[in-house]
Coordinates of C-alpha atoms in Angstrom, one line a residue:
M1 CA 249.0 -18.7 -37.8
P2 CA 251.4 -21.2 -37.8
S3 CA 254.6 -21.1 -39.9
R4 CA 254.9 -22.7 -43.2
R5 CA 257.4 -25.2 -41.7
Y6 CA 255.3 -25.8 -38.6
A7 CA 252.3 -26.8 -40.6
Q8 CA 254.5 -29.1 -42.8
G9 CA 255.3 -31.0 -39.5
W10 CA 251.8 -32.2 -38.8
G11 CA 251.7 -34.8 -40.9
A12 CA 255.0 -36.8 -39.2
L13 CA 253.2 -36.8 -36.1
S14 CA 251.4 -39.7 -34.5
L15 CA 249.4 -40.3 -31.3
A16 CA 252.3 -39.9 -29.4
V17 CA 255.0 -37.5 -30.1
G18 CA 258.3 -37.1 -28.2
A19 CA 257.1 -37.4 -24.3
V20 CA 253.5 -36.9 -25.2
L21 CA 251.6 -39.9 -23.5
V22 CA 247.8 -40.8 -24.4
T23 CA 245.7 -43.0 -22.5
T24 CA 241.6 -43.2 -22.4
A25 CA 239.4 -41.0 -20.2
A26 CA 239.2 -43.8 -17.5
G27 CA 243.3 -44.3 -17.1
Q28 CA 245.8 -41.8 -15.7
P29 CA 248.4 -40.2 -17.8
S30 CA 251.8 -41.0 -17.0
T31 CA 254.0 -38.6 -15.3
A32 CA 257.1 -39.3 -17.2
G33 CA 258.4 -36.0 -19.0
R34 CA 256.7 -34.1 -16.5
A35 CA 260.2 -32.6 -14.6
G36 CA 260.8 -29.1 -16.0
A37 CA 262.3 -25.8 -14.5
A38 CA 262.5 -25.6 -11.0
G39 CA 259.2 -23.7 -9.9
S40 CA 257.2 -24.1 -13.1
P41 CA 254.3 -25.7 -13.6
G42 CA 254.4 -29.6 -15.5
P43 CA 253.0 -30.1 -18.9
A44 CA 249.5 -29.4 -19.7
V45 CA 246.6 -32.3 -19.7
V46 CA 244.1 -32.1 -22.1
T47 CA 241.4 -34.4 -23.4
V48 CA 239.8 -34.6 -26.5
G49 CA 236.2 -36.0 -27.5
A50 CA 233.2 -35.6 -30.0
C51 CA 230.0 -36.4 -28.1
P52 CA 226.7 -35.1 -29.1
G53 CA 226.0 -33.3 -26.0
A54 CA 224.5 -34.5 -22.6
G55 CA 223.8 -38.1 -21.6
L56 CA 225.8 -41.5 -22.3
C57 CA 228.8 -40.9 -24.8
R58 CA 230.0 -44.2 -26.3
V59 CA 233.0 -42.3 -28.0
P60 CA 235.9 -42.6 -25.8
R61 CA 237.9 -39.4 -24.7
T62 CA 241.6 -39.1 -25.3
T63 CA 243.9 -37.9 -22.7
L64 CA 246.9 -36.1 -23.9
V65 CA 249.9 -34.8 -21.8
L66 CA 251.1 -31.9 -24.0
D67 CA 254.7 -31.0 -23.4
A68 CA 255.1 -31.0 -27.3
P69 CA 253.0 -30.7 -30.0
A70 CA 250.8 -33.6 -30.6
A71 CA 248.2 -35.4 -32.8
V72 CA 245.0 -37.1 -32.2
T73 CA 242.7 -39.1 -34.6
L74 CA 239.0 -39.3 -33.4
P75 CA 237.6 -42.7 -33.4
D76 CA 234.2 -41.4 -34.6
V77 CA 232.8 -37.6 -35.2
T78 CA 229.1 -37.8 -33.4
G79 CA 229.0 -34.6 -32.2
P80 CA 230.9 -31.1 -31.3
L81 CA 234.7 -31.0 -30.7
D82 CA 235.5 -30.6 -26.9
L83 CA 238.5 -29.8 -25.5
A84 CA 239.2 -29.8 -21.8
L85 CA 242.0 -28.7 -20.0
R86 CA 242.5 -31.3 -16.9
T87 CA 245.5 -29.3 -15.1
P88 CA 245.1 -26.2 -12.9
G89 CA 244.6 -22.9 -15.3
R90 CA 242.2 -21.8 -17.7
L91 CA 242.0 -21.8 -21.6
A92 CA 242.6 -18.2 -22.1
D93 CA 242.1 -18.5 -25.9
V94 CA 241.5 -21.8 -28.6
T95 CA 241.7 -21.4 -32.1
V96 CA 241.2 -24.4 -34.4
A97 CA 241.5 -24.1 -37.9
D98 CA 241.1 -26.3 -40.8
G99 CA 243.4 -27.4 -43.3
S100 CA 242.7 -23.7 -45.3
G101 CA 243.1 -21.6 -42.3
R102 CA 239.6 -21.0 -41.6
R103 CA 238.7 -21.1 -38.1
I104 CA 236.1 -23.2 -36.6
A105 CA 233.7 -21.4 -34.5
G106 CA 233.3 -22.4 -30.6
R107 CA 233.1 -21.4 -27.0
T108 CA 234.3 -22.0 -23.9
D109 CA 232.7 -22.5 -20.7
A110 CA 232.4 -20.0 -17.7
G111 CA 234.8 -22.0 -15.8
G112 CA 237.3 -21.3 -18.7
T113 CA 238.3 -25.3 -18.9
H114 CA 236.2 -26.5 -21.6
W115 CA 236.2 -25.1 -25.4
T116 CA 233.3 -26.6 -27.9
S117 CA 233.0 -26.3 -31.4
D118 CA 229.7 -25.2 -32.6
V119 CA 229.2 -28.2 -34.8
A120 CA 230.6 -31.8 -35.5
L121 CA 234.2 -31.4 -37.5
P122 CA 233.4 -32.5 -41.1
A123 CA 235.2 -35.9 -41.8
G124 CA 238.2 -37.0 -43.7
G125 CA 239.9 -33.5 -42.3
T126 CA 243.2 -32.2 -40.4
Y127 CA 242.5 -29.7 -37.9
T128 CA 244.9 -27.2 -35.8
A129 CA 244.2 -26.1 -32.4
R130 CA 246.1 -23.7 -30.7
L131 CA 245.3 -23.5 -26.9
A132 CA 246.6 -20.4 -24.8
L133 CA 247.0 -21.2 -21.2
E134 CA 247.0 -19.3 -18.1
E135 CA 248.3 -21.4 -15.1
T136 CA 249.3 -20.6 -11.4
G137 CA 252.2 -22.4 -10.2
P138 CA 254.9 -21.9 -7.7
A139 CA 256.3 -18.9 -9.8
G140 CA 253.2 -17.2 -9.9
L141 CA 250.9 -16.8 -13.0
R142 CA 252.4 -18.1 -16.4
H143 CA 251.0 -17.9 -19.8
R144 CA 252.0 -20.4 -22.2
V145 CA 250.7 -21.9 -25.5
V146 CA 250.4 -25.4 -26.4
R147 CA 249.4 -27.1 -29.8
L148 CA 247.5 -29.8 -31.2
A149 CA 246.4 -31.7 -34.5
V150 CA 242.9 -33.5 -34.7
R151 CA 241.9 -35.7 -37.4
T152 CA 238.3 -37.0 -38.0
P153 CA 238.1 -40.3 -39.9
K154 CA 236.5 -40.4 -43.1
A155 CA 232.7 -40.6 -43.6
P156 CA 231.2 -43.9 -44.0
A157 CA 229.7 -45.4 -47.1
G158 CA 226.2 -43.9 -47.4
E159 CA 224.3 -41.1 -48.8
R160 CA 225.5 -37.8 -49.2
L161 CA 223.6 -34.6 -48.9
T162 CA 224.6 -31.9 -51.0
V163 CA 223.3 -28.3 -52.1
A164 CA 222.0 -26.4 -55.1
F165 CA 222.4 -22.9 -54.3
G166 CA 220.5 -20.0 -56.3
P167 CA 219.7 -17.9 -57.8
G168 CA 220.7 -19.1 -61.3
D169 CA 222.6 -22.4 -61.5
G170 CA 226.0 -20.8 -59.9
G171 CA 227.5 -21.1 -63.3
G172 CA 228.7 -17.1 -63.3
A173 CA 228.3 -14.0 -61.4
R174 CA 225.5 -12.1 -62.2
T175 CA 223.7 -8.9 -60.8
Y176 CA 220.4 -9.1 -59.4
G177 CA 218.4 -6.8 -57.3
V178 CA 218.8 -5.8 -53.5
G179 CA 215.6 -8.0 -53.1
Q180 CA 216.7 -11.3 -54.1
P181 CA 216.7 -14.2 -51.8
V182 CA 219.4 -17.0 -51.6
T183 CA 217.7 -20.4 -52.3
A184 CA 219.1 -23.4 -51.3
E185 CA 217.6 -26.8 -52.5
L186 CA 218.6 -30.0 -50.7
S187 CA 219.4 -33.4 -52.4
H188 CA 217.8 -35.3 -49.2
P189 CA 215.0 -33.8 -47.1
V190 CA 215.8 -32.9 -43.4
P191 CA 212.4 -32.8 -41.6
A192 CA 211.6 -30.4 -39.1
G193 CA 211.4 -33.6 -36.6
S194 CA 215.2 -33.8 -36.8
P195 CA 216.2 -30.2 -35.3
A196 CA 219.8 -31.1 -34.7
A197 CA 220.3 -32.6 -38.1
R198 CA 218.9 -29.0 -39.3
R199 CA 221.1 -27.0 -37.1
V200 CA 223.9 -28.9 -38.7
V201 CA 223.0 -28.0 -42.0
E202 CA 222.1 -24.5 -41.5
H203 CA 225.2 -23.8 -39.7
A204 CA 227.3 -25.2 -42.6
L205 CA 225.4 -23.0 -45.4
E206 CA 227.5 -19.9 -45.4
V207 CA 226.5 -16.6 -47.0
R208 CA 228.8 -13.3 -46.8
S209 CA 228.6 -10.3 -48.5
E210 CA 230.9 -7.2 -49.0
P211 CA 229.5 -4.8 -47.9
R212 CA 228.4 -6.8 -44.6
A213 CA 224.8 -7.5 -44.2
V214 CA 223.3 -9.6 -41.1
G215 CA 221.0 -12.0 -42.3
A216 CA 219.7 -15.9 -41.5
W217 CA 218.6 -18.9 -43.3
H218 CA 214.7 -19.9 -43.1
W219 CA 213.5 -23.6 -43.6
V220 CA 210.7 -23.1 -46.1
D221 CA 209.9 -27.0 -46.0
A222 CA 212.1 -30.0 -45.3
D223 CA 214.5 -29.7 -48.6
T224 CA 214.5 -25.8 -49.2
L225 CA 215.8 -23.3 -47.4
H226 CA 216.0 -19.2 -48.0
Y227 CA 218.3 -16.6 -46.8
R228 CA 217.9 -13.0 -46.8
P229 CA 219.3 -9.9 -45.2
R230 CA 217.4 -8.2 -42.0
A231 CA 216.8 -5.6 -44.5
Y232 CA 217.6 -5.3 -48.2
W233 CA 221.0 -6.5 -49.5
P234 CA 223.2 -3.2 -50.0
A235 CA 223.6 -1.9 -53.3
G236 CA 226.6 -3.0 -55.0
A237 CA 227.3 -5.7 -52.9
T238 CA 229.2 -9.0 -53.8
V239 CA 227.5 -12.3 -52.3
R240 CA 229.1 -15.4 -52.0
V241 CA 227.7 -18.4 -50.7
R242 CA 228.9 -21.9 -50.0
S243 CA 228.5 -25.1 -48.2
A244 CA 230.7 -26.4 -45.3
L245 CA 228.7 -29.6 -45.1
D246 CA 231.1 -31.8 -47.2
G247 CA 232.1 -34.8 -44.9
A248 CA 229.7 -33.3 -41.8
R249 CA 227.7 -35.8 -40.3
V250 CA 224.0 -34.7 -40.6
T251 CA 222.5 -38.0 -39.2
D252 CA 223.7 -41.7 -38.8
R253 CA 223.0 -42.6 -42.4
L254 CA 223.5 -39.0 -44.3
H255 CA 226.8 -37.1 -44.3
G256 CA 227.5 -34.0 -46.4
G257 CA 228.6 -34.1 -49.6
R258 CA 230.4 -31.6 -51.9
S259 CA 228.3 -28.8 -53.3
R260 CA 228.9 -25.7 -55.7
P261 CA 229.3 -22.5 -54.6
L262 CA 227.5 -19.2 -55.9
T263 CA 228.7 -16.0 -56.1
F264 CA 226.7 -12.9 -57.4
S265 CA 226.4 -9.3 -57.2
T266 CA 223.5 -6.5 -56.4
G267 CA 223.1 -3.6 -58.5
A268 CA 221.0 -0.2 -57.5
R269 CA 218.2 -0.4 -54.9
V270 CA 215.4 -0.2 -57.8
E271 CA 212.1 -0.1 -56.1
A272 CA 208.9 0.1 -58.5
V273 CA 205.8 0.9 -55.8
T274 CA 202.3 0.6 -57.1
D275 CA 199.6 2.4 -55.4
V276 CA 196.2 1.1 -55.9
A277 CA 194.1 4.0 -54.8
A278 CA 196.0 6.5 -56.6
H279 CA 196.5 4.4 -59.9
E280 CA 200.3 4.8 -60.3
T281 CA 203.2 3.4 -59.8
R282 CA 206.8 5.3 -58.6
V283 CA 209.8 3.8 -59.5
Y284 CA 213.1 5.0 -57.5
R285 CA 216.8 4.2 -57.8
D286 CA 218.5 4.6 -54.7
G287 CA 215.7 6.4 -52.9
R288 CA 215.6 8.9 -56.0
L289 CA 212.1 9.3 -58.1
L290 CA 212.8 8.2 -61.6
R291 CA 209.4 8.2 -62.8
V292 CA 205.4 8.2 -62.2
I293 CA 203.6 5.9 -64.5
P294 CA 199.8 6.0 -64.3
V295 CA 198.3 2.3 -64.3
T296 CA 195.3 0.1 -64.0
T297 CA 195.3 -2.7 -61.1
G298 CA 193.0 -5.8 -60.4
K299 CA 189.5 -5.0 -60.7
R300 CA 186.5 -6.5 -58.2
G301 CA 187.3 -10.3 -58.1
F302 CA 190.8 -10.2 -59.6
R303 CA 192.4 -8.2 -57.3
T304 CA 195.9 -7.4 -57.4
R305 CA 197.9 -9.1 -54.6
V306 CA 199.3 -6.3 -52.0
G307 CA 202.9 -6.7 -50.3
T308 CA 206.2 -6.8 -51.3
K309 CA 207.3 -9.1 -54.5
V310 CA 210.3 -9.5 -56.1
V311 CA 211.1 -9.0 -60.0
L312 CA 211.4 -13.1 -61.1
G313 CA 211.9 -12.7 -65.0
K314 CA 211.1 -10.4 -68.2
E315 CA 209.6 -11.8 -71.4
R316 CA 209.6 -9.6 -74.4
V317 CA 206.0 -11.0 -75.4
V318 CA 204.1 -13.7 -73.6
R319 CA 200.8 -15.1 -74.3
M320 CA 198.1 -14.6 -71.6
R321 CA 195.0 -17.0 -71.2
G322 CA 192.3 -16.7 -68.7
D323 CA 192.1 -20.4 -68.4
S324 CA 195.6 -20.2 -66.7
I325 CA 194.1 -18.4 -63.8
G326 CA 190.8 -20.5 -63.8
I327 CA 188.5 -18.3 -66.2
V328 CA 186.4 -20.6 -68.4
R329 CA 186.9 -20.0 -72.2
G330 CA 183.7 -18.7 -73.7
S331 CA 183.2 -16.8 -70.6
R332 CA 182.9 -12.9 -70.8
E333 CA 186.1 -13.0 -68.4
F334 CA 187.9 -15.1 -70.8
Y335 CA 190.8 -13.6 -72.7
D336 CA 193.9 -15.0 -74.8
L337 CA 196.4 -12.3 -75.7
K338 CA 200.1 -11.8 -76.8
V339 CA 201.4 -9.1 -74.2
R340 CA 204.6 -7.0 -74.6
W341 CA 207.1 -6.0 -72.2
A342 CA 206.1 -8.1 -69.5
T343 CA 207.7 -8.4 -66.1
R344 CA 206.7 -11.4 -63.8
V345 CA 206.3 -11.1 -60.0
T346 CA 204.6 -14.3 -59.3
W347 CA 204.5 -17.9 -60.4
S348 CA 200.9 -17.8 -61.0
G349 CA 201.0 -15.3 -63.7
E350 CA 201.1 -11.7 -62.3
Y351 CA 203.0 -9.1 -64.5
L352 CA 203.7 -5.4 -64.6
H353 CA 203.2 -5.1 -69.1
A354 CA 202.2 -3.2 -71.7
A355 CA 198.3 -2.7 -71.9
P356 CA 197.6 -0.6 -74.8
W357 CA 193.9 -1.7 -74.7
S358 CA 193.1 -0.1 -71.4
L359 CA 194.6 3.4 -71.8
D360 CA 191.7 5.1 -71.0
A361 CA 191.6 3.7 -67.4
Q362 CA 195.0 4.1 -66.9
G363 CA 195.5 6.3 -63.9
S364 CA 191.6 6.4 -62.8
A365 CA 190.3 3.0 -62.4
D366 CA 191.2 -0.8 -62.2
V367 CA 189.9 -3.1 -64.9
S368 CA 192.6 -5.7 -65.2
H369 CA 192.5 -9.3 -64.1
G370 CA 195.4 -8.9 -61.5
C371 CA 198.1 -7.3 -63.4
T372 CA 199.7 -4.0 -63.4
G373 CA 199.0 -2.6 -66.8
M374 CA 200.3 0.5 -68.5
S375 CA 201.0 2.0 -71.8
T376 CA 203.3 0.5 -74.2
E377 CA 206.2 3.2 -74.0
A378 CA 206.0 3.1 -70.2
A379 CA 206.0 -1.1 -70.3
R380 CA 209.0 -1.2 -72.2
W381 CA 210.8 1.8 -70.2
L382 CA 210.1 -0.4 -67.0
F383 CA 211.4 -3.6 -68.7
R384 CA 214.6 -2.1 -69.4
T385 CA 214.9 -0.3 -66.0
L386 CA 214.0 -3.3 -63.5
R387 CA 216.2 -6.5 -63.4
E388 CA 215.7 -9.8 -61.5
G389 CA 215.5 -9.3 -57.9
D390 CA 214.4 -5.8 -57.7
V391 CA 211.5 -5.0 -55.3
V392 CA 208.2 -4.2 -56.4
R393 CA 205.8 -3.4 -53.7
V394 CA 201.6 -3.0 -54.1
V395 CA 200.4 -0.8 -51.4
N396 CA 196.9 0.7 -50.6
G397 CA 195.1 -2.1 -52.3
Y398 CA 192.4 -4.4 -51.9
G399 CA 193.7 -7.7 -53.0
E400 CA 194.6 -10.7 -50.6
R401 CA 198.5 -10.3 -49.4
M402 CA 201.3 -11.9 -51.2
T403 CA 202.2 -15.1 -49.5
P404 CA 205.8 -15.7 -48.4
F405 CA 206.6 -18.7 -50.5
G406 CA 204.9 -21.0 -53.1
N407 CA 204.3 -18.4 -55.8
G408 CA 207.5 -16.2 -56.3
Y409 CA 209.5 -14.5 -53.8
G410 CA 207.6 -13.0 -51.1
D411 CA 209.8 -13.8 -48.2
W412 CA 210.0 -9.9 -47.4
N413 CA 206.5 -9.9 -46.4
L414 CA 207.6 -11.6 -42.9
D415 CA 208.8 -9.1 -40.6
W416 CA 212.4 -10.1 -39.1
P417 CA 211.0 -12.0 -35.9
E418 CA 209.0 -14.2 -38.1
W419 CA 211.8 -14.6 -40.3
L420 CA 214.1 -15.7 -37.5
R421 CA 211.1 -18.3 -36.4
G422 CA 211.9 -20.4 -39.3
S423 CA 215.5 -20.8 -38.3
A424 CA 216.7 -23.6 -36.6
F425 CA 218.4 -21.4 -33.9
G426 CA 215.2 -19.8 -33.4
T427 CA 214.8 -16.5 -32.4
G428 CA 217.3 -16.0 -30.0
R429 CA 220.0 -15.3 -32.5
A430 CA 220.7 -15.2 -36.0
P431 CA 222.8 -18.2 -36.9
A432 CA 226.4 -16.7 -38.2
G433 CA 226.1 -18.8 -41.5
S434 CA 229.0 -21.3 -41.1
P435 CA 231.2 -23.0 -38.5
L436 CA 234.1 -22.0 -40.6
R437 CA 235.7 -18.6 -40.4
P438 CA 238.4 -16.8 -42.4
A439 CA 241.5 -16.9 -40.7
L440 CA 242.3 -13.5 -39.1

């Protein structure tokens, strides 16, 4: 990291500093200032650009002769930052950081002469680049460090893409179960037909947990993403979510705006496992069995969905009516009941709840319209034991599979390769979450 005194000095740097000479890539850098100690290599020559990949690049590259710290302002930010060494040698190490010291992810090519950031730099920022060079000259192998400040222009006027993160509204740290996915609702759609824009967005959405958990984003639709770990979150974890989109170019007409970060915690690993064939629900905390509850689940024509669900919320009293699930009022199957101690697992109305009218069937038969019913005492205990984000699994059943999206959090019903296929980066690797890295 540069010293405080060194960092403060960047503000006074211009496009030409001391003996630093700037030309376009089409020109030739001057030889002024190249005289050094006898037998030592001359100043390093580096070109700086921001092109969006292969093909014709209309953004001019800037060539710098670096024999002192220098600064350059990019004329436009259309693609990843590219630093290329033009004098003999190789880039042994490149570190680029933003004004807060967070590192910009990037990689050096096989020849060791080009370094490219993973995504375009956000607009309106100043970034410091430290290039460790390995050069061979008349005196043999030499190592040295050159420094460069890169400024990006402000984003043009236009639409701003912001993100609303969930769970909750980000208004304060809350505790959720280990199955709780992170959600990202975009203010503007980014269609599947714009894969480059999706990569920019996805790479800028940063999720970090302590303890660490490997995870990835999945595009649910054009304006919604979900993030989950490969397995559940660790118990007792702190999860921090933020957007690094502010100022980033997403498309020609869309740039990132500021978004509110999110922090939440996870509690113990609590799972409620309903075995339909056995007519019982087993409740575990951190792998230890807490209780076995006799239950009844959905009867023929109203089978309880099988698969993994996540607790969406809890209601002490909820009114349940048959017409909410398509049962005609006045028919034999119609019902209109006030139900107590209801723990919700689907938006369409599947709960685990008190069902005192079916005590005789609990533990032996399926008589409900899709919910998991139990005694009032057991439902009250379960209501107080489970929290939002806890895992509810239904096994050995006859109902349809829980869908991954649209009726609650069915994210865990996709295996890891299927989950990664929903990432803009594909299955080759799980995206790191953000181009910004904490300074080491």
